[in-house]
Amino acid sequence: SAGKKYKTTSRQFFDSILEMLKPLTAGNIKDANVKNKIKELLVRVGAPSSEDDILDFENKRLMVVLFVFILCIFLLVAYKLNQSVLCLSCIAIYFAYKYPEMRVKKHIKLREKDFDKNFPDAIDMLSVCVEAGLGLDSAIERVGREFKSFSPTIGYEFIRLSQDVASGIPRHDALKNLTKRIRCKDLQSFVALLIQSETMGTGVVQPLSVYCDTLRSRKKQRVEELVQTSSAKMTIPMVLFLLPAMFIVILYPSIVKLLEALKTM
């Protein structure tokens, strides 16, 4: 009971600070560049990106900066305005402001890497589902459910795409929104293929099968490229770590015998 009361009090305290910071936050996001940058980050990370969400993100970031700023003030007073502490305080405040953005960007890179890695397999399964007689929207939802366990990004994005279409959003708009959330060249060509097929009124079975073959070839080429570059990447570790150890093992007995011979002279 005491723990719950403490959590409730802490939550109310932080909420009151967030309310106090809202006017400052609203003034900060009046700049269109700052607002668009935050919105793009939220879209690419798969989070809601409404006006309130942008305000909430910037508000929490400013609250972290405020706490770091207060801590730095106490340190400066304790160390009597030491120049080193002043420099570290400036770096800490700047890092506190940039850290949420850096964290979101790191998460975006992980999502895009996961999507790019598993996208060919997802399209392969999508082609199989379409050839088996499923509609395109049902096939996308099925692939999303199947991939949810080992590729959360593809599972989430495909299920969200299916839900967007089911909620009444035109398919080409839902596909364009998907390309805004995930920056992937293969995805852009896939979306262009589906939009073109829908515009011209042709089926997607044959174009999707051809596209799967293209993705497999690209994946094979990427693997071959990684294999070819692996030898060059291994050169530096071998020179720095393996060769010195080999020289020590080979030359150590000769050096010991040479030193013993010098002592007897």
Tab-separated table of C-alpha atoms in Angstrom:
chain	number	residue	atom	x	y	z
A	1	SER	CA	0.000	0.000	0.000
A	2	ALA	CA	2.854	2.343	0.865
A	3	GLY	CA	4.580	1.516	-2.412
A	4	LYS	CA	1.428	2.249	-4.422
A	5	LYS	CA	0.943	5.529	-2.540
A	6	TYR	CA	4.552	6.510	-3.280
A	7	LYS	CA	4.134	5.712	-6.984
A	8	THR	CA	0.901	7.720	-7.114
A	9	THR	CA	2.539	10.700	-5.411
A	10	SER	CA	5.544	10.540	-7.727
A	11	ARG	CA	3.269	10.312	-10.756
A	12	GLN	CA	1.305	13.353	-9.619
A	13	PHE	CA	4.541	15.261	-9.010
A	14	PHE	CA	5.870	14.544	-12.506
A	15	ASP	CA	2.490	15.314	-14.075
A	16	SER	CA	2.428	18.699	-12.354
A	17	ILE	CA	5.915	19.469	-13.688
A	18	LEU	CA	4.823	18.471	-17.187
A	19	GLU	CA	1.833	20.809	-16.932
A	20	MET	CA	4.120	23.642	-15.859
A	21	LEU	CA	6.419	23.032	-18.830
A	22	LYS	CA	3.648	22.952	-21.438
A	23	PRO	CA	3.748	26.698	-22.264
A	24	LEU	CA	7.513	26.516	-22.795
A	25	THR	CA	7.146	23.362	-24.886
A	26	ALA	CA	4.384	24.879	-27.008
A	27	GLY	CA	6.630	27.843	-27.740
A	28	ASN	CA	9.510	25.552	-28.647
A	29	ILE	CA	7.561	23.512	-31.206
A	30	LYS	CA	6.162	26.609	-32.932
A	31	ASP	CA	9.219	26.359	-35.141
A	32	ALA	CA	8.073	24.336	-38.152
A	33	ASN	CA	11.479	22.666	-38.564
A	34	VAL	CA	11.526	21.385	-34.966
A	35	LYS	CA	7.922	20.220	-35.197
A	36	ASN	CA	8.392	18.412	-38.507
A	37	LYS	CA	11.590	16.779	-37.262
A	38	ILE	CA	9.866	15.376	-34.164
A	39	LYS	CA	6.877	14.252	-36.220
A	40	GLU	CA	9.128	12.433	-38.691
A	41	LEU	CA	10.914	10.646	-35.847
A	42	LEU	CA	7.633	9.536	-34.277
A	43	VAL	CA	6.282	8.349	-37.641
A	44	ARG	CA	9.409	6.343	-38.451
A	45	VAL	CA	9.492	4.722	-35.032
A	46	GLY	CA	5.861	3.623	-35.487
A	47	ALA	CA	4.459	5.828	-32.695
A	48	PRO	CA	1.419	8.153	-32.901
A	49	SER	CA	2.408	11.542	-34.337
A	50	SER	CA	-0.492	13.873	-33.619
A	51	GLU	CA	-0.066	17.387	-32.219
A	52	ASP	CA	-0.537	16.113	-28.658
A	53	ASP	CA	2.029	13.350	-29.163
A	54	ILE	CA	4.606	15.833	-30.485
A	55	LEU	CA	3.909	18.112	-27.511
A	56	ASP	CA	4.200	15.184	-25.086
A	57	PHE	CA	7.540	14.057	-26.566
A	58	GLU	CA	9.056	17.548	-26.380
A	59	ASN	CA	7.558	18.111	-22.927
A	60	LYS	CA	9.207	14.998	-21.461
A	61	ARG	CA	12.501	15.917	-23.097
A	62	LEU	CA	12.442	19.382	-21.529
A	63	MET	CA	11.604	17.857	-18.143
A	64	VAL	CA	14.743	15.692	-18.333
A	65	VAL	CA	16.776	18.759	-19.297
A	66	LEU	CA	15.296	20.650	-16.331
A	67	PHE	CA	16.327	17.952	-13.842
A	68	VAL	CA	19.836	17.750	-15.315
A	69	PHE	CA	20.086	21.543	-15.207
A	70	ILE	CA	19.114	21.634	-11.513
A	71	LEU	CA	21.633	18.890	-10.735
A	72	CYS	CA	24.346	20.823	-12.573
A	73	ILE	CA	23.509	23.976	-10.563
A	74	PHE	CA	23.991	22.043	-7.303
A	75	LEU	CA	27.326	20.658	-8.547
A	76	LEU	CA	28.529	24.099	-9.607
A	77	VAL	CA	27.657	25.519	-6.199
A	78	ALA	CA	29.314	22.581	-4.418
A	79	TYR	CA	32.522	22.919	-6.473
A	80	LYS	CA	32.490	26.732	-6.372
A	81	LEU	CA	32.031	27.332	-10.115
A	82	ASN	CA	34.894	25.078	-11.150
A	83	GLN	CA	35.616	25.445	-14.874
A	84	SER	CA	35.839	21.695	-15.469
A	85	VAL	CA	32.488	21.155	-13.757
A	86	LEU	CA	31.028	24.007	-15.811
A	87	CYS	CA	32.176	22.399	-19.076
A	88	LEU	CA	30.869	18.992	-17.990
A	89	SER	CA	27.555	20.593	-17.008
A	90	CYS	CA	27.142	22.148	-20.460
A	91	ILE	CA	27.897	18.803	-22.086
A	92	ALA	CA	25.451	17.023	-19.748
A	93	ILE	CA	22.641	19.487	-20.513
A	94	TYR	CA	23.225	19.197	-24.261
A	95	PHE	CA	23.338	15.390	-24.022
A	96	ALA	CA	20.136	15.352	-21.925
A	97	TYR	CA	18.352	17.313	-24.671
A	98	LYS	CA	19.695	15.154	-27.504
A	99	TYR	CA	19.471	11.749	-25.791
A	100	PRO	CA	15.736	11.076	-26.445
A	101	GLU	CA	16.245	11.917	-30.118
A	102	MET	CA	19.352	9.709	-30.315
A	103	ARG	CA	17.475	6.861	-28.635
A	104	VAL	CA	14.587	7.132	-31.104
A	105	LYS	CA	17.018	7.211	-34.059
A	106	LYS	CA	18.745	4.082	-32.756
A	107	HIS	CA	15.385	2.323	-32.491
A	108	ILE	CA	14.541	3.436	-36.047
A	109	LYS	CA	17.779	1.923	-37.362
A	110	LEU	CA	17.054	-1.366	-35.583
A	111	ARG	CA	13.529	-1.466	-37.030
A	112	GLU	CA	14.735	-0.741	-40.553
A	113	LYS	CA	17.519	-3.304	-40.252
A	114	ASP	CA	15.062	-5.955	-39.080
A	115	PHE	CA	12.631	-5.055	-41.867
A	116	ASP	CA	15.311	-5.068	-44.571
A	117	LYS	CA	16.645	-8.443	-43.393
A	118	ASN	CA	13.309	-10.282	-43.378
A	119	PHE	CA	11.464	-8.428	-46.138
A	120	PRO	CA	12.397	-10.870	-48.971
A	121	ASP	CA	11.077	-13.828	-46.947
A	122	ALA	CA	7.873	-11.916	-46.148
A	123	ILE	CA	7.256	-11.118	-49.823
A	124	ASP	CA	7.997	-14.746	-50.717
A	125	MET	CA	5.317	-15.882	-48.283
A	126	LEU	CA	2.961	-13.168	-49.527
A	127	SER	CA	3.374	-14.455	-53.086
A	128	VAL	CA	2.603	-18.001	-51.953
A	129	CYS	CA	-0.544	-16.844	-50.138
A	130	VAL	CA	-1.770	-14.866	-53.159
A	131	GLU	CA	-1.096	-17.773	-55.515
A	132	ALA	CA	-3.037	-20.040	-53.128
A	133	GLY	CA	-6.150	-17.884	-53.647
A	134	LEU	CA	-6.091	-15.398	-50.754
A	135	GLY	CA	-6.903	-11.777	-51.465
A	136	LEU	CA	-4.062	-9.284	-51.216
A	137	ASP	CA	-5.333	-7.683	-47.983
A	138	SER	CA	-5.954	-11.063	-46.340
A	139	ALA	CA	-2.523	-12.266	-47.476
A	140	ILE	CA	-0.837	-9.183	-45.988
A	141	GLU	CA	-2.622	-9.760	-42.679
A	142	ARG	CA	-1.655	-13.450	-42.703
A	143	VAL	CA	2.009	-12.644	-43.350
A	144	GLY	CA	1.927	-10.068	-40.540
A	145	ARG	CA	0.571	-12.623	-38.074
A	146	GLU	CA	3.075	-15.278	-39.146
A	147	PHE	CA	6.074	-12.925	-38.933
A	148	LYS	CA	5.061	-11.310	-35.653
A	149	SER	CA	6.982	-13.858	-33.569
A	150	PHE	CA	10.443	-13.604	-35.156
A	151	SER	CA	10.289	-10.226	-36.963
A	152	PRO	CA	8.298	-7.760	-34.849
A	153	THR	CA	8.799	-4.912	-37.315
A	154	ILE	CA	7.355	-6.734	-40.328
A	155	GLY	CA	4.595	-8.247	-38.208
A	156	TYR	CA	3.583	-4.855	-36.823
A	157	GLU	CA	3.812	-2.982	-40.129
A	158	PHE	CA	1.930	-5.580	-42.192
A	159	ILE	CA	-0.838	-5.902	-39.602
A	160	ARG	CA	-1.081	-2.115	-39.381
A	161	LEU	CA	-1.250	-1.895	-43.191
A	162	SER	CA	-4.081	-4.422	-43.214
A	163	GLN	CA	-5.918	-2.555	-40.456
A	164	ASP	CA	-5.531	0.771	-42.261
A	165	VAL	CA	-7.080	-0.667	-45.417
A	166	ALA	CA	-9.864	-2.333	-43.402
A	167	SER	CA	-10.649	0.982	-41.656
A	168	GLY	CA	-11.396	2.645	-44.991
A	169	ILE	CA	-8.074	4.211	-45.975
A	170	PRO	CA	-7.396	3.733	-49.718
A	171	ARG	CA	-4.820	1.040	-50.298
A	172	HIS	CA	-2.401	3.291	-52.186
A	173	ASP	CA	-2.507	5.845	-49.336
A	174	ALA	CA	-1.904	3.105	-46.751
A	175	LEU	CA	1.047	1.830	-48.803
A	176	LYS	CA	2.518	5.330	-49.085
A	177	ASN	CA	2.193	5.736	-45.311
A	178	LEU	CA	4.110	2.472	-44.922
A	179	THR	CA	7.008	3.866	-46.994
A	180	LYS	CA	7.050	6.931	-44.733
A	181	ARG	CA	7.422	4.746	-41.647
A	182	ILE	CA	10.055	2.429	-43.155
A	183	ARG	CA	12.843	3.702	-45.415
A	184	CYS	CA	13.725	0.696	-47.560
A	185	LYS	CA	14.485	0.635	-51.291
A	186	ASP	CA	12.984	-2.825	-51.758
A	187	LEU	CA	9.808	-1.702	-49.996
A	188	GLN	CA	9.511	1.361	-52.235
A	189	SER	CA	9.714	-0.773	-55.378
A	190	PHE	CA	7.189	-3.228	-53.883
A	191	VAL	CA	4.752	-0.409	-53.110
A	192	ALA	CA	5.213	1.017	-56.606
A	193	LEU	CA	4.412	-2.438	-58.031
A	194	LEU	CA	1.181	-2.753	-56.038
A	195	ILE	CA	0.042	0.814	-56.800
A	196	GLN	CA	0.719	0.332	-60.505
A	197	SER	CA	-1.171	-2.981	-60.554
A	198	GLU	CA	-4.118	-1.402	-58.728
A	199	THR	CA	-4.148	1.641	-61.038
A	200	MET	CA	-4.041	-0.433	-64.230
A	201	GLY	CA	-6.506	-2.996	-62.892
A	202	THR	CA	-4.243	-5.992	-63.479
A	203	GLY	CA	-3.658	-8.939	-61.177
A	204	VAL	CA	-0.743	-9.036	-58.749
A	205	VAL	CA	0.010	-12.771	-58.877
A	206	GLN	CA	2.389	-12.762	-61.832
A	207	PRO	CA	4.147	-9.426	-61.054
A	208	LEU	CA	4.537	-10.497	-57.421
A	209	SER	CA	6.125	-13.801	-58.463
A	210	VAL	CA	8.606	-11.996	-60.718
A	211	TYR	CA	9.355	-9.509	-57.943
A	212	CYS	CA	10.064	-12.374	-55.509
A	213	ASP	CA	12.648	-13.772	-57.913
A	214	THR	CA	14.249	-10.311	-58.114
A	215	LEU	CA	14.400	-10.048	-54.321
A	216	ARG	CA	15.986	-13.482	-54.030
A	217	SER	CA	18.657	-12.460	-56.548
A	218	ARG	CA	19.333	-9.249	-54.624
A	219	LYS	CA	19.574	-11.140	-51.347
A	220	LYS	CA	22.005	-13.619	-52.901
A	221	GLN	CA	24.127	-10.768	-54.254
A	222	ARG	CA	24.220	-9.115	-50.810
A	223	VAL	CA	25.377	-12.361	-49.184
A	224	GLU	CA	28.082	-12.806	-51.823
A	225	GLU	CA	29.197	-9.215	-51.288
A	226	LEU	CA	29.457	-9.765	-47.532
A	227	VAL	CA	31.495	-12.936	-48.103
A	228	GLN	CA	33.872	-11.122	-50.451
A	229	THR	CA	34.393	-8.199	-48.073
A	230	SER	CA	34.824	-10.394	-44.984
A	231	SER	CA	38.467	-11.172	-45.831
A	232	ALA	CA	39.300	-7.467	-46.057
A	233	LYS	CA	37.510	-6.771	-42.761
A	234	MET	CA	39.487	-9.544	-41.042
A	235	THR	CA	42.836	-8.053	-42.054
A	236	ILE	CA	42.960	-5.349	-39.364
A	237	PRO	CA	42.064	-7.670	-36.423
A	238	MET	CA	44.614	-10.219	-37.634
A	239	VAL	CA	47.374	-7.612	-37.903
A	240	LEU	CA	46.556	-6.080	-34.507
A	241	PHE	CA	45.908	-9.220	-32.433
A	242	LEU	CA	46.841	-12.477	-34.158
A	243	LEU	CA	50.210	-11.678	-35.754
A	244	PRO	CA	51.811	-10.169	-32.587
A	245	ALA	CA	50.838	-13.281	-30.631
A	246	MET	CA	52.282	-15.527	-33.345
A	247	PHE	CA	55.543	-13.563	-33.362
A	248	ILE	CA	55.792	-13.849	-29.579
A	249	VAL	CA	55.225	-17.638	-29.665
A	250	ILE	CA	57.723	-18.139	-32.495
A	251	LEU	CA	60.466	-15.773	-31.296
A	252	TYR	CA	60.236	-16.332	-27.519
A	253	PRO	CA	62.382	-19.530	-27.409
A	254	SER	CA	65.055	-17.922	-29.607
A	255	ILE	CA	65.112	-14.789	-27.414
A	256	VAL	CA	65.435	-16.892	-24.233
A	257	LYS	CA	68.359	-18.887	-25.691
A	258	LEU	CA	70.010	-15.679	-26.883
A	259	LEU	CA	69.745	-14.113	-23.426
A	260	GLU	CA	71.135	-17.240	-21.776
A	261	ALA	CA	74.061	-17.242	-24.234
A	262	LEU	CA	74.781	-13.587	-23.447
A	263	LYS	CA	74.809	-14.304	-19.718
A	264	THR	CA	77.411	-17.087	-20.076
A	265	MET	CA	79.754	-14.875	-22.082
